XYZ file of C-alpha atoms in Angstrom:
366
model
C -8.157 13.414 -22.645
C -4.560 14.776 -23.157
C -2.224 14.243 -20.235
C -0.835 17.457 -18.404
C 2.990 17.769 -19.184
C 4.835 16.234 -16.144
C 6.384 19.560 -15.277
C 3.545 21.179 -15.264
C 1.878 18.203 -12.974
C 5.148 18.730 -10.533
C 4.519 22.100 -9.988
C 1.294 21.724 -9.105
C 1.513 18.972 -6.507
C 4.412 20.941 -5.091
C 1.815 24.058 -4.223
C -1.021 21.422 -2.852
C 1.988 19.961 -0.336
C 3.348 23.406 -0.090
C 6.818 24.550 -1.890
C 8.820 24.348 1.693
C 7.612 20.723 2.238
C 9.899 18.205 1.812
C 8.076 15.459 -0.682
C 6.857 12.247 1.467
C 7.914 9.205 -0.333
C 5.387 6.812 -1.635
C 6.907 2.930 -0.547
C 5.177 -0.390 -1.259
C 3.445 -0.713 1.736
C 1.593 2.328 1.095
C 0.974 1.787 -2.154
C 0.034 -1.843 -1.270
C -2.285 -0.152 0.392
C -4.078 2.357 -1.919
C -4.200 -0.295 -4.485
C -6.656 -2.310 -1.865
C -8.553 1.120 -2.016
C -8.403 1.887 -5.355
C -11.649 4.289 -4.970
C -10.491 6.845 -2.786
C -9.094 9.789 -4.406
C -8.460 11.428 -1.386
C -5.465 8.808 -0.575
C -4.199 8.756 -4.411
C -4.352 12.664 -4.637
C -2.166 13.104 -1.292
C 0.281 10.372 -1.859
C 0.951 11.640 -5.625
C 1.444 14.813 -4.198
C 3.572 13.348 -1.381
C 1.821 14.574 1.547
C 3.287 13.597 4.960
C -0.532 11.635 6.129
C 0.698 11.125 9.368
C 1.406 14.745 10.197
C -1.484 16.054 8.189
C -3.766 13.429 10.523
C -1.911 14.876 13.613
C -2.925 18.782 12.070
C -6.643 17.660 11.975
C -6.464 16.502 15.228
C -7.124 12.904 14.708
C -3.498 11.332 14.804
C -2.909 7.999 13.252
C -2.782 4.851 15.057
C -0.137 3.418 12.382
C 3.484 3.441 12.647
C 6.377 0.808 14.441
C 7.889 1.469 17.582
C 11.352 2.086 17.683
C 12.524 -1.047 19.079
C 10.608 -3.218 16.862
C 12.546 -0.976 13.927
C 15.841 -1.599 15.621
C 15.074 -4.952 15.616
C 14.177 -5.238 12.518
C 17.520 -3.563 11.181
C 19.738 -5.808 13.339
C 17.834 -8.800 11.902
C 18.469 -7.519 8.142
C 21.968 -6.809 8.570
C 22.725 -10.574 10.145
C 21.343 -11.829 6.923
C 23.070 -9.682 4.567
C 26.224 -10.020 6.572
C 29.569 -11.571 5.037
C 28.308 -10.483 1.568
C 25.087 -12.138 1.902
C 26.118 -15.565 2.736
C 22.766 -16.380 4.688
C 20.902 -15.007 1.752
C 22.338 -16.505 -0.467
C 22.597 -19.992 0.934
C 18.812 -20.115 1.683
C 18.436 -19.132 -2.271
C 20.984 -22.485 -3.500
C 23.989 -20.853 -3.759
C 27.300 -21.964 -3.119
C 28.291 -19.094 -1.390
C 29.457 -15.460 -1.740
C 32.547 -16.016 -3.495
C 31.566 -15.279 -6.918
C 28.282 -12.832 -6.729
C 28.708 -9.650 -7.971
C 27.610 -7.205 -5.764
C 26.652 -3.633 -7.637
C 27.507 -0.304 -5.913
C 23.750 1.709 -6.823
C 24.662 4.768 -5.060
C 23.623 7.678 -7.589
C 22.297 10.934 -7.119
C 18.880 11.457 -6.084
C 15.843 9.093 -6.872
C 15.999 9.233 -10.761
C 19.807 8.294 -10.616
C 18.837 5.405 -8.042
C 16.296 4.079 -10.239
C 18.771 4.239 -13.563
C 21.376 2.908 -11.570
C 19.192 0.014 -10.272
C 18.051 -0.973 -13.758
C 21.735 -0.937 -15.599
C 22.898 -3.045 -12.519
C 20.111 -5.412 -13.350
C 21.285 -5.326 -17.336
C 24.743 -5.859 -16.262
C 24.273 -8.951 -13.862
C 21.408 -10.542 -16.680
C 23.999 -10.263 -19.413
C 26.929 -11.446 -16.912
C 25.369 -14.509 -16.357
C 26.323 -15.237 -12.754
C 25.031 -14.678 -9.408
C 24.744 -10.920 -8.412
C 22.746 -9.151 -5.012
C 21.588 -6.087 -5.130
C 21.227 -4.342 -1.888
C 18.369 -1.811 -1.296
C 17.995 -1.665 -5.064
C 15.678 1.532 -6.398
C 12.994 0.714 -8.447
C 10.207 3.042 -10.370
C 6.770 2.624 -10.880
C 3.579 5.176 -12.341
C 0.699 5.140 -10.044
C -2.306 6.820 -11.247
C 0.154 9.338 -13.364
C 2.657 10.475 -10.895
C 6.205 8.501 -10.250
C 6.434 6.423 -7.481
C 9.983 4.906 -6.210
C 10.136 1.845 -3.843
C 12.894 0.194 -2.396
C 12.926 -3.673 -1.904
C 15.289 -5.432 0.878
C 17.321 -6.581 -2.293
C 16.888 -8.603 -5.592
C 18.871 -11.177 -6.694
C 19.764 -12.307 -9.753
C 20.423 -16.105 -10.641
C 22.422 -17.414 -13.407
C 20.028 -18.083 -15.178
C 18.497 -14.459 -15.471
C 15.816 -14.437 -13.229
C 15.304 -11.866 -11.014
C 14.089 -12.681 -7.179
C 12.522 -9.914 -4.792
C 13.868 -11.012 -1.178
C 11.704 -9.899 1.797
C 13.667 -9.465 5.371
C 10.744 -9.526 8.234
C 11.464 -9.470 11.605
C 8.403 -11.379 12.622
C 9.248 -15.374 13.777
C 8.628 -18.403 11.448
C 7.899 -20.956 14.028
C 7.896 -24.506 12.825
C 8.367 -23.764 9.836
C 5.007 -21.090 9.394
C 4.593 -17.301 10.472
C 1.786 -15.345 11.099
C -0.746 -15.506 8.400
C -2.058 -12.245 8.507
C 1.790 -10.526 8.570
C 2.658 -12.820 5.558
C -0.118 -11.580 3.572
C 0.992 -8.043 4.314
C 4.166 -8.707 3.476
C 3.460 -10.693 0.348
C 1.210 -7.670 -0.949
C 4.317 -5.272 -0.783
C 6.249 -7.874 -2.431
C 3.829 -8.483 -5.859
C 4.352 -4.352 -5.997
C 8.104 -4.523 -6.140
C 7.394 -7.652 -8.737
C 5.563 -5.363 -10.635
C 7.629 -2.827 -10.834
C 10.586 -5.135 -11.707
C 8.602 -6.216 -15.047
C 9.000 -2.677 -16.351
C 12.103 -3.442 -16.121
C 12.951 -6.626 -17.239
C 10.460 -5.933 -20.145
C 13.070 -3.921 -22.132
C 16.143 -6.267 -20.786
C 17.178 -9.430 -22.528
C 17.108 -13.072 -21.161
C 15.607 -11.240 -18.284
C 12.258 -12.998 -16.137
C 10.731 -12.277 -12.907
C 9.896 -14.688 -10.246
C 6.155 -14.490 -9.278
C 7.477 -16.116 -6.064
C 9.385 -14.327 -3.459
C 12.133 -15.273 -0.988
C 10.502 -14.532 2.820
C 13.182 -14.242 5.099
C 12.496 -14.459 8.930
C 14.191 -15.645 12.421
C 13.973 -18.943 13.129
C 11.099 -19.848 15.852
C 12.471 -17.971 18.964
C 16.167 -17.369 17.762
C 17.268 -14.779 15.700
C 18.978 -17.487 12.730
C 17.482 -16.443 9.940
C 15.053 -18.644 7.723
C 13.159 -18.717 4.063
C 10.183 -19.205 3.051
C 8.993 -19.140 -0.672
C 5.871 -17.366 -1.185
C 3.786 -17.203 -4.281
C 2.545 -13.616 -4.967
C 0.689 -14.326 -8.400
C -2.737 -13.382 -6.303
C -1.445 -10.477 -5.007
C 0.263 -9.242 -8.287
C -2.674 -9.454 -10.286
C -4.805 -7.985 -7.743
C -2.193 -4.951 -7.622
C -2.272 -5.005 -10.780
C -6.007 -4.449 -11.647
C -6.601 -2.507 -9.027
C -3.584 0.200 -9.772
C -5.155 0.254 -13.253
C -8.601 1.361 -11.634
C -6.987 4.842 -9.883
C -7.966 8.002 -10.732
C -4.937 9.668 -12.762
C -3.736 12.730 -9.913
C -4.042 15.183 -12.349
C -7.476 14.746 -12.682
C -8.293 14.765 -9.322
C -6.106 17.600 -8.743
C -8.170 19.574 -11.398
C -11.341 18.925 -9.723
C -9.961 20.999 -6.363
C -11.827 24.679 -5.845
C -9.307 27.395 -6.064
C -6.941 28.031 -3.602
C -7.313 24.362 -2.038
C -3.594 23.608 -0.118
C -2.639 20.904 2.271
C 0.551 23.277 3.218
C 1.019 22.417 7.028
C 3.565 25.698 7.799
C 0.996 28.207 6.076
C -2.685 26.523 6.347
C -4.366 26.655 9.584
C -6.556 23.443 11.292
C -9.959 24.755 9.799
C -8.321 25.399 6.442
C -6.234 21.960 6.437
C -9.950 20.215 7.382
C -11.999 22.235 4.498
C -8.895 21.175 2.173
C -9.093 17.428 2.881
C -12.831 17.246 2.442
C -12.583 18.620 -0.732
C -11.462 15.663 -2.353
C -14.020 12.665 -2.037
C -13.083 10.050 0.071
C -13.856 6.061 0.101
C -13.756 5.434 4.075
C -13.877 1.274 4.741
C -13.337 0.204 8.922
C -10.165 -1.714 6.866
C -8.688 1.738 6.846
C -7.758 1.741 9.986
C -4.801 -0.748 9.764
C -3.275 1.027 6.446
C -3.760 4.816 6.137
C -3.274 7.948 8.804
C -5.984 9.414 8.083
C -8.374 6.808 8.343
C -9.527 8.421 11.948
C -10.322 11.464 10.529
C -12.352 10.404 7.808
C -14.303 7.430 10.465
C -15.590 10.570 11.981
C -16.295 12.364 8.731
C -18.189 9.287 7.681
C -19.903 8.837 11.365
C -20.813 12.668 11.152
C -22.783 11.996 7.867
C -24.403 9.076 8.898
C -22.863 7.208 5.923
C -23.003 3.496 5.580
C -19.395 3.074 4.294
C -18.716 3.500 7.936
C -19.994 -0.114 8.642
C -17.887 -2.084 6.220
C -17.904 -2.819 2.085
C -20.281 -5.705 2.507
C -22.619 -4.024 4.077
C -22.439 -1.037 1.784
C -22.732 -3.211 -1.266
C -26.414 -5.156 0.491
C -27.987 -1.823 1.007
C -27.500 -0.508 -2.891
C -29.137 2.751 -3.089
C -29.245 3.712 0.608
C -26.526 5.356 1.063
C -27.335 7.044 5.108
C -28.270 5.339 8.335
C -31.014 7.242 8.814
C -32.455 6.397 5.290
C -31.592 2.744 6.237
C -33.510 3.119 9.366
C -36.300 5.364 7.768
C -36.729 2.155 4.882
C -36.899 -0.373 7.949
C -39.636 1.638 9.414
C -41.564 1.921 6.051
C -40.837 5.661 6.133
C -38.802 6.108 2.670
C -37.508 3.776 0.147
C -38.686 2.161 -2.811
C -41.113 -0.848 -1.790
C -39.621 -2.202 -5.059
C -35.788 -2.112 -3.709
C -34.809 -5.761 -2.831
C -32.783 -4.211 -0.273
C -35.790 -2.125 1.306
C -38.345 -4.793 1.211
C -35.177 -7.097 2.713
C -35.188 -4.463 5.321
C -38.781 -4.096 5.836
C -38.917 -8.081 6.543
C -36.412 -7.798 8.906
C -38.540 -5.257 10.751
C -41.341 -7.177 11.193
C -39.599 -10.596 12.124
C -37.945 -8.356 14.476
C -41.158 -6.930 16.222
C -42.961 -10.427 15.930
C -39.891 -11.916 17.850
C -39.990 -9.221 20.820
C -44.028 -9.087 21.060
C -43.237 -12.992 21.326
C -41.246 -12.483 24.027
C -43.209 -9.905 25.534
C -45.908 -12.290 25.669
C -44.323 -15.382 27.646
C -42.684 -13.053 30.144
């Protein structure tokens, strides 16, 4: 199928999101996220198109649950900056090196995202062919997603003498005795393996150039606020990134599926027309939405409203293979509908009458 000229692709996510709406940038832990959700072209269509989720969730009526309070962000700054104080002397120390005296330290300052992004990856040429120790701050990296640019920023990459590249994650969260939360270092170790991945474009066209599979996790000290490492391997998570960004949808062809006159333009488009707009494009609602997208609210009670089984988890979904409602689950149980000769309805059908032979049981010895 031939690809729809980028232009042309710009212009038309910029009337979905409305030409007076200011592009909502697509970071790692989103996209983290929609690559552990690869099926739901709802998500990939509004974060190609740079939809703000959280105030289109808030528009619908169902606002999103997600987001960090401000003190935890403030905290979270103050932390950074203590470990990329002094030129990144903390940093660098917990990485083996003998200080800051030395490590070349790249201005990336460019204009807008494109100029970030070029900036980033010279820098990167620069310190590879140098051949010493260099830190880049807040570097600007690129990456497609399903045909439509996406531009994250890591904490800050370093790059050793020997020209390997290292992603560096700065979490606010404690490492206490020496191990943090496991479910926060998961999280954070997905939205590392996407910056990874988007440094191997990179370093793909750049000699003597490799990227560690293993991250630097940087965190406060048990209940101080010193800063401490952790390496973390992310070769799960990048291949799992990986396959899964593979999987999406491209946006253009989910963007040419939309009826006519379909806009997610908050300033023009009323709640009713905002709702009808959203539900055009097909959803893949899991209960693990909840803890990654805004929207996930609105389409639990899209999903509840239709009765579909997505609503009680992907397992679940996956056992019940061609019954796709809970009524038709409940209608198979009772030997109403279904085919006798669906595992999963005679599964269900068994589980019926175990279940009425337990309670006439009971009903017998009380």
């Amino acid at each position: 199928m031939p690809q729809v000229p980028p232009g042309v692709l710009r212009r038309r996510l910029a009337e979905l999101r409305g030409p007076a709406a200011v592009p909502h940038p697509l970071d790692a832990r989103a996209l983290a996220a929609l690559a552990a959700n690869p099926g739901c072209r709802r998500r990939a269509l509004l974060d190609g198109a740079g939809v703000d989720k959280a105030a289109l969730a808030t528009a619908l009526g169902s606002p999103a649950g997600l987001g960090q309070s401000q003190f935890a962000f403030m905290r979270g700054n103050a932390f950074e900056a203590k470990v990329k104080a002094d030129g990144g002397a903390e940093l660098l120390r917990l990485l083996g090196a003998d200080g800051p005296e030395g490590v070349w330290v790249p201005d990336l300052a460019a204009a807008g995202p494109e100029g970030r992004a070029a900036r980033t990856a010279l820098a990167l040429r620069e310190a590879t062919a140098g051949g010493g120790w260099a830190l880049l701050d807040h570097p600007l990296l690129a990456l497609e997603v399903a045909g439509s640019p996406a531009y994250l920023e890591p904490d800050a990459v370093v790059v050793r003498p020997d020209g390997r590249w290292a992603v560096v994650e700065i979490k606010s969260f404690p490492m206490i005795d020496g191990s943090a939360d496991a479910a926060k270092v998961g999280a954070a170790a997905r939205q590392a393996a996407v910056y990874v991945l988007a440094l191997e474009r990179v370093a793909a066209v750049t000699d003597g150039a490799a990227v560690d599979h293993s991250v630097l996790l940087v965190c406060p000290r048990d209940f101080s606020n010193e800063p401490t490492g952790s390496v973390v391997d992310v070769r799960k998570q990048l291949s799992v990134t990986r396959r899964q960004l593979a999987r999406l949808t491209r946006v253009e062809d989910i963007a040419a599926a939309l009826p006519e006159g379909v806009s997610f333009d908050m300033s023009t488009c009323s709640a009713e027309q905002l709702a009808d707009a959203v539900d055009a494009v097909p959803h893949a609602y899991a209960p693990e939405c909840l803890a990654a997208c805004e929207l996930a609210f609105h389409c639990r009670g899209r999903a509840r409203a239709a009765g579909a089984v997505e609503a009680l988890g992907r397992s679940v979904r996956g056992e019940l293979g061609g019954l796709t409602t809970v009524g038709g689950v409940l209608a198979a149980a009772r030997g109403d509908g279904g085919d006798p000769r669906d595992p999963a309805v005679a599964a269900l059908r068994r589980a019926a009458a175990l279940r009425a032979e337990a309670l006439e049981g009971a009903g017998t010895c009380r």
